[in-house]
Amino acid sequence: MTAQAELEQQTETRTVREAIRQALREEMERDEDVYVMGEDVGLFGGVLEVTGGLYEEFGEERVRDTPIAEAGFVGAATGAAATGTRPVVEIMFSDFMGVSMEQTMNQMAKMRYMFGGKTEMPVTVRTTEGGGMGAASQHSGTVHAWIAHFPGLKAVAPGTPASAKGLTKAAVRSDDPVFVFENKMIYEQEGEVPTDEDFTVPIGEANVEREGEDVTVVATQRLVGESLDVAERLDAETSVEVIDPRSLYPLDTETIVESVRKTGRLVVADESPLSYGIHAEVATRVMENGFYSLDAPIQRVGTPDTHMPFSPPLEQEVLPDGEGVRDAIERIA
Amino acid sequence: MSDYTLETEEGRREALRRMLTIREFDTTAGEYFADGEIPGFVHLYIGEEAVGVGACAALDPDDYIASTHRGHGHCIAKGLDPDLMMAELFGKRDGYCNGKGGSMHIADVESGMLGANGIVGAGPPMATGAALTIDYQDRDEVALGFLGDGAVAQGQVHEAVNLASTWDLPAIFLVENNQYGEGTPVEKQHNVDNLSDTAGAYDIPGVTVDGMDVTAVAEAVEEARKRARAGDGPTFIEAETYRYRGHYEGDEQPYRDEDEIERWKQRDAIESFKGRLIDRGELTEEEFEDLRAEVEATIADAVEYAQEAEPPAPEEAYEDMFGEPVPEIEAFANRPRADGGAKGGDSS
Ligand SMILES: Cc1ncc(C[n+]2csc(CCOP(=O)(O)OP(=O)(O)O)c2C)c(N)n1
């Protein structure tokens, strides 16, 4: 049995939330310089309960409750990372990243380059994204395209429990700033997760979640699961390949283009607003590298440049879902 | 212990030498900027030398500082090499940042200098972060963040001081009140008499010292350092000082008159410290002139070093982005260039 196959054998069933918590626990056990900080991550266990129990296990030095000051603690994490520790920062909702954007874009992202490569920046920022909870515009944002767009930052967005664990661990081990975007609607989603403590998902490697011949769906976060369901349902008529890029920057262009060479058709499904974002990036790379493989126009599924409204019928109207993915497939299959 | 404490004769002379070096470095940088050899923005520290030198005299060589856009003086006070600084100003590969930082970003994290900063108010969070590392790893250093009087109004400064205070971190915040934030006087930007009054909001000591007196600054920082090391948290210090030159080189300064500048020059930090050393019998006029000549030679050498240093090769623009490189950038670094192929955004 190959090492990889062996790894794949030893798994346990975990939710995305548990997978991330386990990733943090393992990395904190492995490396004393790793600690977690953010609003209510300690005693309270995190507003979405991701860090629950870590405070009791590791104490307040390593699971630090911060004041409500995103600029202050993201800035402090940046300075701390530049001087020899490996902070993992939680930003409660991704919408609050605006408050810390100066430290993110001008300090964390630029220091290594501006200093001629003479400093590392081993900071991880975790945050939660997405609509579906009726949390309205200021708690439902999907902003990963900002970070993916900004030079000097890496952005990952898991769609399964296994990638949630593997990407979180890779982010913590990375000497570069990595943002982990967790979709809040999939925290309860279950799946098989490798138990090996050295299991990581390399940043920049997409995963083919399902093989198919007719249409490639590149889907992220919650839309990975929804696209897989759609693919199952369409199986009799259309063979759908589903790829989770997992890492948004860097992006595994090769895996995506290779798939489109085979299928000739592409749907990009990502919850962020449609304009100027992830969809456009994936589509452009496919056109730059595989234009002549395309047999049909590329289709985008995303949020129609609105904010996430509060009222359930409005939210359901704009929130991209499996039905949208199915329609997109049917338009081109 | 600092490598030039003001408590010894030798240390005092070193402090004087560093103040002179700053003045000579910045005077020279101003000249080469005017000549067009130094690109970008240049903010000179002339007049404020006692603050940077007083502070670093009270710090250990291993302590951290986070600097501002007016950072040359902090670098020299911290012991950075003028050759590499000047080379960075000239945009050379052998500069501190391989020519990627320039005047506003000189950094040498290894020697505890966490970077000059183009963003007003961004240094204090960095100092709080370094203090967090020190505290977390049970180390003995402290971290000092310099900031301007204008920066005191920035929200992130408040957040950084509050965090350092809440967590009792070994941090020191040192405001260089040079009376102006760009062209706007300090009274028009703040409604407190002393900027150090804001310390009350964090329940930490706030002190205002004479920033033209290197000893006064050193004593205040020394005290703050002791407090920080004892686990009692940060101190907020305001040093009242003055910049003799414009906000940046080329600033016509419509906001102030020559008389005001002259009044401050009467209290020049280098002159008064020199006078005190002469009064104590530690220095003669001749020795001072020797010191000045030595400093002038150091800076002339730095210019020569900078002028002779190689500029970076264009493809170095694609280096240093990440520790673990990404294909998106590698593609540019590795493309053939001999035929003068497309630059920048050609993604093919
Ligand atoms: C966030 C931000 N806003 C504005 C500027 C432009 N700017 C550069 S220096 C400066 C004045 C800063 O004043 P102060 O903090 O008192 O420092 P000083 O220049 O007096 O040393 C301004 C407004 C900037 N660099 N960053």
PDB file of C-alpha atoms and ligand atoms in Angstrom, chain B residues 43 48 68-70 104 118-121 147-152 154 156 176 178-182 189 243 247, ligand 1:
ATOM      1  CA  HIS B  43      11.082  62.859   5.510  1.00  0.00           C
ATOM      2  CA  GLU B  48      14.567  65.553  16.555  1.00  0.00           C
ATOM      3  CA  THR B  68       7.518  55.883  11.410  1.00  0.00           C
ATOM      4  CA  HIS B  69       7.830  57.489   7.984  1.00  0.00           C
ATOM      5  CA  ARG B  70      10.498  59.701   9.563  1.00  0.00           C
ATOM      6  CA  MET B 104       9.919  54.878   4.321  1.00  0.00           C
ATOM      7  CA  GLY B 118       4.523  54.634   5.293  1.00  0.00           C
ATOM      8  CA  ILE B 119       1.266  54.428   7.186  1.00  0.00           C
ATOM      9  CA  VAL B 120       0.742  56.962   9.960  1.00  0.00           C
ATOM     10  CA  GLY B 121      -0.144  55.118  13.161  1.00  0.00           C
ATOM     11  CA  LEU B 147       4.720  57.630  16.568  1.00  0.00           C
ATOM     12  CA  GLY B 148       4.122  61.225  15.579  1.00  0.00           C
ATOM     13  CA  ASP B 149       1.763  63.678  17.230  1.00  0.00           C
ATOM     14  CA  GLY B 150      -0.524  63.364  14.209  1.00  0.00           C
ATOM     15  CA  ALA B 151      -0.616  59.580  14.582  1.00  0.00           C
ATOM     16  CA  VAL B 152      -2.057  59.872  18.080  1.00  0.00           C
ATOM     17  CA  GLN B 154      -5.423  57.219  14.611  1.00  0.00           C
ATOM     18  CA  GLN B 156      -5.353  51.748  15.500  1.00  0.00           C
ATOM     19  CA  GLU B 176       7.483  62.523  18.899  1.00  0.00           C
ATOM     20  CA  ASN B 178       7.260  67.876  16.630  1.00  0.00           C
ATOM     21  CA  GLN B 179       4.310  70.279  16.738  1.00  0.00           C
ATOM     22  CA  TYR B 180       2.914  69.476  13.294  1.00  0.00           C
ATOM     23  CA  GLY B 181       1.205  66.638  11.477  1.00  0.00           C
ATOM     24  CA  GLU B 182       2.276  67.493   7.970  1.00  0.00           C
ATOM     25  CA  GLN B 189      -5.606  67.907  15.757  1.00  0.00           C
ATOM     26  CA  ARG B 243      11.635  69.312  12.974  1.00  0.00           C
ATOM     27  CA  HIS B 247       7.460  67.758   6.454  1.00  0.00           C
TER      28      HIS B 247
HETATM   29  C1  LIG C   1      -2.846  56.574   7.223  1.00  0.00           C
HETATM   30  C2  LIG C   1      -2.098  57.702   6.629  1.00  0.00           C
HETATM   31  N1  LIG C   1      -2.735  58.878   6.412  1.00  0.00           N
HETATM   32  C3  LIG C   1      -2.055  59.918   5.867  1.00  0.00           C
HETATM   33  C4  LIG C   1      -0.744  59.786   5.500  1.00  0.00           C
HETATM   34  C5  LIG C   1       0.007  60.953   4.859  1.00  0.00           C
HETATM   35  N2  LIG C   1       0.955  61.496   5.867  1.00  0.00           N
HETATM   36  C6  LIG C   1       2.228  61.110   5.896  1.00  0.00           C
HETATM   37  S1  LIG C   1       3.054  61.777   7.172  1.00  0.00           S
HETATM   38  C7  LIG C   1       1.717  62.626   7.681  1.00  0.00           C
HETATM   39  C8  LIG C   1       1.802  63.507   8.899  1.00  0.00           C
HETATM   40  C9  LIG C   1       2.119  62.712  10.102  1.00  0.00           C
HETATM   41  O1  LIG C   1       2.255  63.537  11.211  1.00  0.00           O
HETATM   42  P1  LIG C   1       2.898  63.019  12.551  1.00  0.00           P
HETATM   43  O2  LIG C   1       2.309  61.717  12.930  1.00  0.00           O
HETATM   44  O3  LIG C   1       2.791  64.116  13.546  1.00  0.00           O
HETATM   45  O4  LIG C   1       4.402  62.742  12.198  1.00  0.00           O
HETATM   46  P2  LIG C   1       5.517  63.760  11.717  1.00  0.00           P
HETATM   47  O5  LIG C   1       5.455  63.824  10.219  1.00  0.00           O
HETATM   48  O6  LIG C   1       5.219  65.066  12.350  1.00  0.00           O
HETATM   49  O7  LIG C   1       6.798  63.170  12.170  1.00  0.00           O
HETATM   50  C10 LIG C   1       0.638  62.378   6.861  1.00  0.00           C
HETATM   51  C11 LIG C   1      -0.692  62.992   7.013  1.00  0.00           C
HETATM   52  C12 LIG C   1      -0.144  58.538   5.699  1.00  0.00           C
HETATM   53  N3  LIG C   1       1.121  58.316   5.320  1.00  0.00           N
HETATM   54  N4  LIG C   1      -0.821  57.533   6.289  1.00  0.00           N
END
